[in-house]
Structure formats: C-alpha cells, structure tokens
GROMACS .gro file of C-alpha atoms in nm:
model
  305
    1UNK     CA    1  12.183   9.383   8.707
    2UNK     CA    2  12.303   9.583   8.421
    3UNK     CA    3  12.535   9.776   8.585
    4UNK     CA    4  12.712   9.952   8.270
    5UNK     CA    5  12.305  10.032   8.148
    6UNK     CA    6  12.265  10.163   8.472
    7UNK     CA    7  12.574  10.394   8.527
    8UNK     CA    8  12.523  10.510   8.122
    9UNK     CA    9  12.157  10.620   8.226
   10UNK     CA   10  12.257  10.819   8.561
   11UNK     CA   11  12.556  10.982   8.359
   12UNK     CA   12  12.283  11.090   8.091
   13UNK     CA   13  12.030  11.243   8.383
   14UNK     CA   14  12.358  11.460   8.540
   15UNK     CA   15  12.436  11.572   8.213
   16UNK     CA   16  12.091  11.651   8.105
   17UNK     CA   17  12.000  11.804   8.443
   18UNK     CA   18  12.317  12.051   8.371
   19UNK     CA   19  12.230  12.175   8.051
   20UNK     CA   20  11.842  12.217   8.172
   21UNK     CA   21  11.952  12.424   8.472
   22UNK     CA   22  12.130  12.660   8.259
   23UNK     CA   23  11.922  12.718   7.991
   24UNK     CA   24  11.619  12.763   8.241
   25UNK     CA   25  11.777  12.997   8.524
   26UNK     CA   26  11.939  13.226   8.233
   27UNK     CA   27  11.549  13.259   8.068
   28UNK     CA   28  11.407  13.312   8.358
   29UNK     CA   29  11.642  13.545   8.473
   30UNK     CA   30  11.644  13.744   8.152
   31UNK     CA   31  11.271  13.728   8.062
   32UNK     CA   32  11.130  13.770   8.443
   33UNK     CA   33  10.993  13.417   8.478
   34UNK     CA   34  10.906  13.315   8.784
   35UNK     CA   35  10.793  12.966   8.731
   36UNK     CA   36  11.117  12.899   8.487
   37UNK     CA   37  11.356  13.048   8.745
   38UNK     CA   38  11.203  12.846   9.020
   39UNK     CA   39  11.215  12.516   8.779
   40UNK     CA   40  11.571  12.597   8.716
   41UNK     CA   41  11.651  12.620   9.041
   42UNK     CA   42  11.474  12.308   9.125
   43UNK     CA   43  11.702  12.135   8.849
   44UNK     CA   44  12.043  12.281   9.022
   45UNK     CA   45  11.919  12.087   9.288
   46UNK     CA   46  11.861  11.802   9.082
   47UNK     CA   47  12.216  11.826   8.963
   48UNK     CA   48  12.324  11.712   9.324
   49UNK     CA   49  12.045  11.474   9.334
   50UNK     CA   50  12.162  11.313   9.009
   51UNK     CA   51  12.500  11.247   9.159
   52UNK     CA   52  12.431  11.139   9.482
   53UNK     CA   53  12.239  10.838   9.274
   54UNK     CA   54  12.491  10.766   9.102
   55UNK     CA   55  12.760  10.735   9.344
   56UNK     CA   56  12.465  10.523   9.541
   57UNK     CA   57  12.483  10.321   9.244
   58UNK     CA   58  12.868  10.255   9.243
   59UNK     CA   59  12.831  10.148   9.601
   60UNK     CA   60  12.516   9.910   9.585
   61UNK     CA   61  12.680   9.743   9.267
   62UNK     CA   62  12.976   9.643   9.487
   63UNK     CA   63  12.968   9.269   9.624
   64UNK     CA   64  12.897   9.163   9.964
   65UNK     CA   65  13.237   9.161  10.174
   66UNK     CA   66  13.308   9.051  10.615
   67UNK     CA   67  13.173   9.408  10.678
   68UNK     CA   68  12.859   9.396  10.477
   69UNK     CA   69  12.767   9.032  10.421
   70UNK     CA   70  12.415   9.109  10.295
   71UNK     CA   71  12.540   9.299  10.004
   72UNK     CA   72  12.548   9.715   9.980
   73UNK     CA   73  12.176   9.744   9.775
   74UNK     CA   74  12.053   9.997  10.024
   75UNK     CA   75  12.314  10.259   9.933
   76UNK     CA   76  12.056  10.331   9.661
   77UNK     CA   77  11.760  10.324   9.920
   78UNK     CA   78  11.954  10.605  10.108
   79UNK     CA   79  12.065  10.809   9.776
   80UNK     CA   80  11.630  10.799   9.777
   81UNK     CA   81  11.576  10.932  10.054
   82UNK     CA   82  11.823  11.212  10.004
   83UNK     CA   83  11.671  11.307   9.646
   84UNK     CA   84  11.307  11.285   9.841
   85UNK     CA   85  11.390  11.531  10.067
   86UNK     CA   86  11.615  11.771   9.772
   87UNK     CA   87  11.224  11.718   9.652
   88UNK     CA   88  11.100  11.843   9.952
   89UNK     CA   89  11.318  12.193   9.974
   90UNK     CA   90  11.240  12.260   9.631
   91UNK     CA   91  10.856  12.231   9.641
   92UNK     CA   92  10.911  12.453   9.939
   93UNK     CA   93  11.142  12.713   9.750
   94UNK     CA   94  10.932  12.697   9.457
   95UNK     CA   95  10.584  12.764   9.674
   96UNK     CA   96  10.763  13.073   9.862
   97UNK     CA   97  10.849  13.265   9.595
   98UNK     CA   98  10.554  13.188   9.367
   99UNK     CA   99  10.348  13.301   9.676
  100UNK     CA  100  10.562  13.619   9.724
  101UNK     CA  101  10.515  13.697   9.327
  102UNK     CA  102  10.123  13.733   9.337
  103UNK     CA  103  10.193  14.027   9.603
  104UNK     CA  104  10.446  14.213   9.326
  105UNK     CA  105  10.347  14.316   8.986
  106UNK     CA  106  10.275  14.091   8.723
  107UNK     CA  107  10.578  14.092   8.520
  108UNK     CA  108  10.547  14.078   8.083
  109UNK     CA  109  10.533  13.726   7.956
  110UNK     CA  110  10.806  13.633   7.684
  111UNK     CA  111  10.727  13.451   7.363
  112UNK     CA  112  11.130  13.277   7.441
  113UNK     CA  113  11.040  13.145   7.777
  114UNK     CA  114  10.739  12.992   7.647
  115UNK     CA  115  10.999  12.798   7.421
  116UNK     CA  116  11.268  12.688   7.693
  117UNK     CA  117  10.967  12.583   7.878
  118UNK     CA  118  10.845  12.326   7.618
  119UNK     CA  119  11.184  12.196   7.583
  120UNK     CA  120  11.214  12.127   7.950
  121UNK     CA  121  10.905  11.945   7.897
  122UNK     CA  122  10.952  11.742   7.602
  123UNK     CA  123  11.335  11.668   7.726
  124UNK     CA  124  11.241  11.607   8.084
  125UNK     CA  125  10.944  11.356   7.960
  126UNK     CA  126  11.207  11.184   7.788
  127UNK     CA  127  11.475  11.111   8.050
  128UNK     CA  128  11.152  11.020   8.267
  129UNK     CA  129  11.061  10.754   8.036
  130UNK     CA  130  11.438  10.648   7.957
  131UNK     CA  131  11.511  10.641   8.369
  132UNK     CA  132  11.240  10.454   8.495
  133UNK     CA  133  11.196  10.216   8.190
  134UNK     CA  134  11.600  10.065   8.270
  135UNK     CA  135  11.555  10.102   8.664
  136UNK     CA  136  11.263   9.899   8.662
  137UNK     CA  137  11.430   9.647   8.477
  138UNK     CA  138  11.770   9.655   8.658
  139UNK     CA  139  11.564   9.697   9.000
  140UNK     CA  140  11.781  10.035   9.082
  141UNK     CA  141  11.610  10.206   9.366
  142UNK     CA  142  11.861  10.495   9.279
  143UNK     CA  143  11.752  10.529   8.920
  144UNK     CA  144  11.398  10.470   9.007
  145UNK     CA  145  11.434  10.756   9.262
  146UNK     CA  146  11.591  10.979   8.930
  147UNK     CA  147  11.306  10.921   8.708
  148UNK     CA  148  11.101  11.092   8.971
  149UNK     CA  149  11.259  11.304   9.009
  150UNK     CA  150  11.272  11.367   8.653
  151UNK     CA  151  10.832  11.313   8.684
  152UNK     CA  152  10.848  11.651   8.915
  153UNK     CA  153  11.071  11.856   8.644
  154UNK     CA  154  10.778  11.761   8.393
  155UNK     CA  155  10.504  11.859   8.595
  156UNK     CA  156  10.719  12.218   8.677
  157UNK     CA  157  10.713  12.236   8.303
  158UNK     CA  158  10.406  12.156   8.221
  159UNK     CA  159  10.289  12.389   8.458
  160UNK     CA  160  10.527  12.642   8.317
  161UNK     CA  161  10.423  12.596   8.008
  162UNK     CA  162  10.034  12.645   8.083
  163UNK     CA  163  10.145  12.928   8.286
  164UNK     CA  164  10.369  13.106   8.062
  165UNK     CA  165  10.139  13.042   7.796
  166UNK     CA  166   9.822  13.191   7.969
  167UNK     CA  167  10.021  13.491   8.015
  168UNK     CA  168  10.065  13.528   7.609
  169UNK     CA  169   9.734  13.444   7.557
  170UNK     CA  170   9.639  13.752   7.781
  171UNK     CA  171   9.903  13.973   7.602
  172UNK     CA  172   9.866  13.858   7.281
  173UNK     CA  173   9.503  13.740   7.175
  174UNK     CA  174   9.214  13.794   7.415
  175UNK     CA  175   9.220  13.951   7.808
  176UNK     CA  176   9.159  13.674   8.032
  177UNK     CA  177   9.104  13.818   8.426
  178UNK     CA  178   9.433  13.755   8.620
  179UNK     CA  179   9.561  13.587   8.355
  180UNK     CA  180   9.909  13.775   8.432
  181UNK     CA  181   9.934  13.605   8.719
  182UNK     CA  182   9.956  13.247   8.558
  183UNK     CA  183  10.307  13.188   8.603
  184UNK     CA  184  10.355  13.238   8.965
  185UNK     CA  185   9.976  13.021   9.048
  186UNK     CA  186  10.171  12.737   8.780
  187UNK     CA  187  10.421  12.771   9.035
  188UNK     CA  188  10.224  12.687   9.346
  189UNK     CA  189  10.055  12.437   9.188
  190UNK     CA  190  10.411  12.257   9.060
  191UNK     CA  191  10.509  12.318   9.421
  192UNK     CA  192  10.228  12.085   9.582
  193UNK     CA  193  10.290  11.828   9.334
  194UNK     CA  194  10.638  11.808   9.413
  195UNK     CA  195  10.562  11.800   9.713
  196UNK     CA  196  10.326  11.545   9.716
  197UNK     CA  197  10.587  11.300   9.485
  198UNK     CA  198  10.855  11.364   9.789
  199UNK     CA  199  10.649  11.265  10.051
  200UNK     CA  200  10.545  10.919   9.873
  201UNK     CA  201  10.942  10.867   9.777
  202UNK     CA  202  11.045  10.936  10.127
  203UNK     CA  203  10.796  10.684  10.300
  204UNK     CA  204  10.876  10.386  10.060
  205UNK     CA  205  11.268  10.433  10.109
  206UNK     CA  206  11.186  10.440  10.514
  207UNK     CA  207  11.004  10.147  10.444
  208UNK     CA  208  11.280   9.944  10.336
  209UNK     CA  209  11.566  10.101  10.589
  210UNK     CA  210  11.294   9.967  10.829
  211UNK     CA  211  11.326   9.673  10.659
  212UNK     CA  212  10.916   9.670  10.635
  213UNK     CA  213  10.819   9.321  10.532
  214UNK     CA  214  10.735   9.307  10.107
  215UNK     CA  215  10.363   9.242  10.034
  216UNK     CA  216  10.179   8.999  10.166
  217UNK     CA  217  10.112   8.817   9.809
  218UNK     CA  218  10.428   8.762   9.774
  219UNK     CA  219  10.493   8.527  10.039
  220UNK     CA  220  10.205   8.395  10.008
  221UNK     CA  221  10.393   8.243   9.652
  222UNK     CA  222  10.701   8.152   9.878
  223UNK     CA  223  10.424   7.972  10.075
  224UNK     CA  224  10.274   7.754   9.746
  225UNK     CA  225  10.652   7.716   9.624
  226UNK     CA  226  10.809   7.551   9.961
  227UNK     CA  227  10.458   7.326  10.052
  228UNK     CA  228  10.573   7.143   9.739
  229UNK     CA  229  10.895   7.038   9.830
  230UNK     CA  230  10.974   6.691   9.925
  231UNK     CA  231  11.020   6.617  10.273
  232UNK     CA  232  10.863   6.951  10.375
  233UNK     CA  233  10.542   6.908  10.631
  234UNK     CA  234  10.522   7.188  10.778
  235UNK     CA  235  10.600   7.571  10.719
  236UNK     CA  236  10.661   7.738  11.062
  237UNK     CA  237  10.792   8.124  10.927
  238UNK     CA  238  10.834   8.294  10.642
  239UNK     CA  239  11.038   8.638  10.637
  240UNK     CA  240  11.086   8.861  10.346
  241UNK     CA  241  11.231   9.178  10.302
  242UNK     CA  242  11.404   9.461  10.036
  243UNK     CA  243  11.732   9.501  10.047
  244UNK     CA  244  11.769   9.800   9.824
  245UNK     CA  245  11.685   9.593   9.441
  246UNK     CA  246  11.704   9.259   9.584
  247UNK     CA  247  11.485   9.079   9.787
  248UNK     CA  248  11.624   8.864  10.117
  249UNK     CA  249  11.432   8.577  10.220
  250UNK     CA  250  11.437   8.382  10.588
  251UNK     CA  251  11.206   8.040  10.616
  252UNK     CA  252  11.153   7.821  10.931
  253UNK     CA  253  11.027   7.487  10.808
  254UNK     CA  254  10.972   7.160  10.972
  255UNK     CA  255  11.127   6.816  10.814
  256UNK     CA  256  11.077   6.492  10.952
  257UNK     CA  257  11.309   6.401  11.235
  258UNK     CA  258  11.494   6.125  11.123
  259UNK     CA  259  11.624   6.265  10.794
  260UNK     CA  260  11.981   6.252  10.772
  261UNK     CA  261  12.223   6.569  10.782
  262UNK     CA  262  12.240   6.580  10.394
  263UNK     CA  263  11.917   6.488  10.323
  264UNK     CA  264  11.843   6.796  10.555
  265UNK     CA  265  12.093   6.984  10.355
  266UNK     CA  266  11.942   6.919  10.016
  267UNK     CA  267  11.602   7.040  10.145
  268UNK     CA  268  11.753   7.375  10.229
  269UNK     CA  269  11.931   7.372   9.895
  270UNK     CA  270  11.552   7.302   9.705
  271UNK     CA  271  11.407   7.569   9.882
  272UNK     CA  272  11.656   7.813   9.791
  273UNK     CA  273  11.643   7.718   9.459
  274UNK     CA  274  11.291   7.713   9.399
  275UNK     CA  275  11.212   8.061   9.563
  276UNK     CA  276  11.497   8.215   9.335
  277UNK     CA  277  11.373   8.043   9.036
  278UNK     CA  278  11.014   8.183   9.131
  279UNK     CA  279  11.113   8.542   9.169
  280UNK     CA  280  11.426   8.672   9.029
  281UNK     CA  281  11.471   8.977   9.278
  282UNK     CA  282  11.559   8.683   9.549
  283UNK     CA  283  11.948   8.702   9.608
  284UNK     CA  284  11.948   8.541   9.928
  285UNK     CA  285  11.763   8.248  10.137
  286UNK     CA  286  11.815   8.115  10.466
  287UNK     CA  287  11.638   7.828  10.590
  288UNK     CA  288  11.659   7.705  10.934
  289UNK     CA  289  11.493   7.341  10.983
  290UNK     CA  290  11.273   7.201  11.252
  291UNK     CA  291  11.241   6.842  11.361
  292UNK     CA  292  10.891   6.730  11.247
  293UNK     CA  293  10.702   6.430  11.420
  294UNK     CA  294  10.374   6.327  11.288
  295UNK     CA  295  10.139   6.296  11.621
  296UNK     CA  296  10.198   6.726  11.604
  297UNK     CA  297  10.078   6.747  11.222
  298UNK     CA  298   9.820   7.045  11.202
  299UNK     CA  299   9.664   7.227  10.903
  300UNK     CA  300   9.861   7.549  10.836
  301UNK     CA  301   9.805   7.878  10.562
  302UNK     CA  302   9.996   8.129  10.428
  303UNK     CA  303   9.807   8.368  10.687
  304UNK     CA  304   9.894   8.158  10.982
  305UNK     CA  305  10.312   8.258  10.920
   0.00000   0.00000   0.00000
C-alpha cells in the first residue's frame, strides 16, 4: 500500500470537507436554505468523519507487533463503521428538519445558493472520484468509507441543486404548484439516500469485524491454485477472511505420510506462495498438513470445504 497516496488523499477530503461546511452553513444561513444548511451541517459532520479515517489510516498502516500479530488493517474497518453511523445521524437530522420546513412558510429562493450548491456538487463529485479511485487501489477500507461518504454530499447537492433551482424556476420564469417547497422535499429525499448508503456501509464493515468469510469464488481459486501443487492429494479446509485491506488465508491439506519434515515444509512454503502470487490482497497463509494414505483417497470440490 501507498501509504503517503493514501494519507495525501484523506488530508485533501478534511480540508475540502472544511471549506464546504463553511461556505454552505453561511449560504444557507444567510439566504434561508434549508436543504444547503442541512448539507452543511451534514459536512461538519463529515469533518469528524474525515479525521477519524485518517487517524484509522495511521493505525492500520502500522506493522504487526506481540500484541497484534495479524497486523492493525481493521482500524480502518472500525473508522467505517463510525463514518456509517455519522451517515446515519445526518440522514436523520437532515429528514427532521426538511419535514418540519413543509409545515412553515416557504421561504424566497436565492439566485447565490443556487451557486454554492453547484459547487458542492461539482467539488464533492470530484473528491468522490479522487477518494475511491486511490482506495480501491491501495485497498483502504478507511478511504473507501470517505468516498462515500463524499457519494452522499453529491447526492445532498444534487438534490439541492434541483431543489433550489425549482424554487427559481417558480420565482423567476413560470409558477409551478408547490414548487416553493422544493428545497425542503430535496431534503427528504437526500435524507433517504443517505440513509440508505449508511445502512449498506455499516453491514459490510460488521461483516468483516465478524470476520464473515470473503466470497465463495474466491476460494474456489485458492481451491484450483493448491490442487496443483506437488505432493498435495487432498484439500481438507479452506478459510478466508478480510482483515481490514488484506485478505488472511487458513488451509488444511493432506500430504502423503512419509514425506519428510522439509519436504513437508516446502509444501507449506508453495502454497503460500502460490495463493499470494494469485491474489495480491493475501498477506498471510497458514497451512496446517495432514498425513495422507492412499486406501482413504476420495474425490473432493471446492463445495465440499
């Protein structure tokens, strides 16, 4: 992992998600926006969010030591879950008070929030694309939890920007029924997608603190790559799971019986070569061996393990 390319991009999101939160509380505090006040309080939140990544970051990047032999990847897995549910408070915040709006007058669209509300969009597009392009390629579960969050701010905006700019239309060009209401409805309707983004963040980082086994395809592969192997006849377990952006791997495989301690020893040294070579998120294999005797040979697959 990139771990410079990684810090660099969570400094950019807290530093974006600053200026963002200022520009959109002050419009929507001075021209009566609902939607942009709600977004900009979403993005203070995000401020918090942005940090706790990349402090998870610092921590997961550390090597394994005697207290935490496996490595510290799910740091990021927990920084997640915390965004998920900073997610989940703001879809809620957001939902209130656009609900509690509809009930008050509808308040006088202004050409100026219709402009911090495109720039939100446009700049919060941007760090989207920017986050999750180098988290997926350094495997951060920490920046990959940023660019969605960064997804959400560009829905809020995009639904601030219809909003806000349904209410000009009204004003401005032709009378559209209820129409003055867009900005608080753009508001619910950010809120549910928000929501709906948390929900599937929170359930894939519980996933792998339950250390949920990865996809079944996948060892399927581990399957094909360790049947090659010489001395390998039979392939008892196979065990895979996330450990924040690397993968752990444990295999029970039988050998024959009267190999010798090394030859034994280079079979466990193939395996955990060839799995790593197969799939670069591998960091770790374990391999315990079974004695093997050819009167108990039997026909085994992948869906047998």
């Amino acid at each position: 992992m990139d771990k410079q390319q990684s810090l660099f991009a969570a400094w950019v999101s807290v530093i974006s998600n600053i200026c963002l939160t200022i520009l959109k509380i002050i419009s929507g505090v001075v021209f009566k926006s609902q939607v942009l006040l709600a977004d900009g309080i979403h993005n203070a939140a995000d401020v918090v969010a942005s940090a706790v990544s990349l402090g998870s970051m610092k921590i997961s990047n550390q090597p394994a030591d005697e207290d935490h032999p496996y490595g510290h990847g799910k740091a990021e897995v927990v920084s997640s879950a915390f965004v998920s549910i900073i997610l989940m408070m703001a879809a809620v915040y957001i939902g209130y008070e656009s609900i509690l709006a509809l009930f008050e007058p509808a308040t006088e669209a202004h050409i100026l929030a219709f402009v911090a509300a495109v720039i939100s969009l446009l700049w919060k597009a941007w760090l989207y694309v920017y986050t999750i392009r180098i988290g997926r390629k350094e495997r951060s579960k920490g920046l990959i939890a940023t660019a969605y969050d960064h997804l959400a701010d560009v829905y809020a905006s995009l639904a601030a920007v219809v909003g806000i700019g349904i209410a000009l239309i009204n004003q401005y060009i032709i009378a559209i029924p209820y129409a003055a209401y867009g900005d608080p409805v753009a508001g619910i309707i950010v809120a549910l997608l928000i929501l709906k983004l948390a929900i599937g963040m929170m359930k894939e980082s519980i996933d792998i603190l339950m250390e949920a086994s990865i996809p079944l395809e996948r060892s399927h592969q581990y399957f094909e790559t360790i049947k090659q192997i010489t001395y390998v006849k039979r392939i008892d377990s196979i065990r895979a799971r996330n450990h924040g952006h690397y993968v752990l791997v444990d295999v029970r495989v039988g050998i024959q019986a009267d190999l010798t301690i090394q030859q034994g020893h280079d079979v466990c040294r193939e395996i955990k070569k060839q799995i790593m070579a197969r799939d670069e998120e591998v960091t770790e294999v374990l391999v315990h061996l079974n004695p093997w005797y050819a009167e108990t040979e039997v026909v085994q697959t992948p869906a047998e393990l």
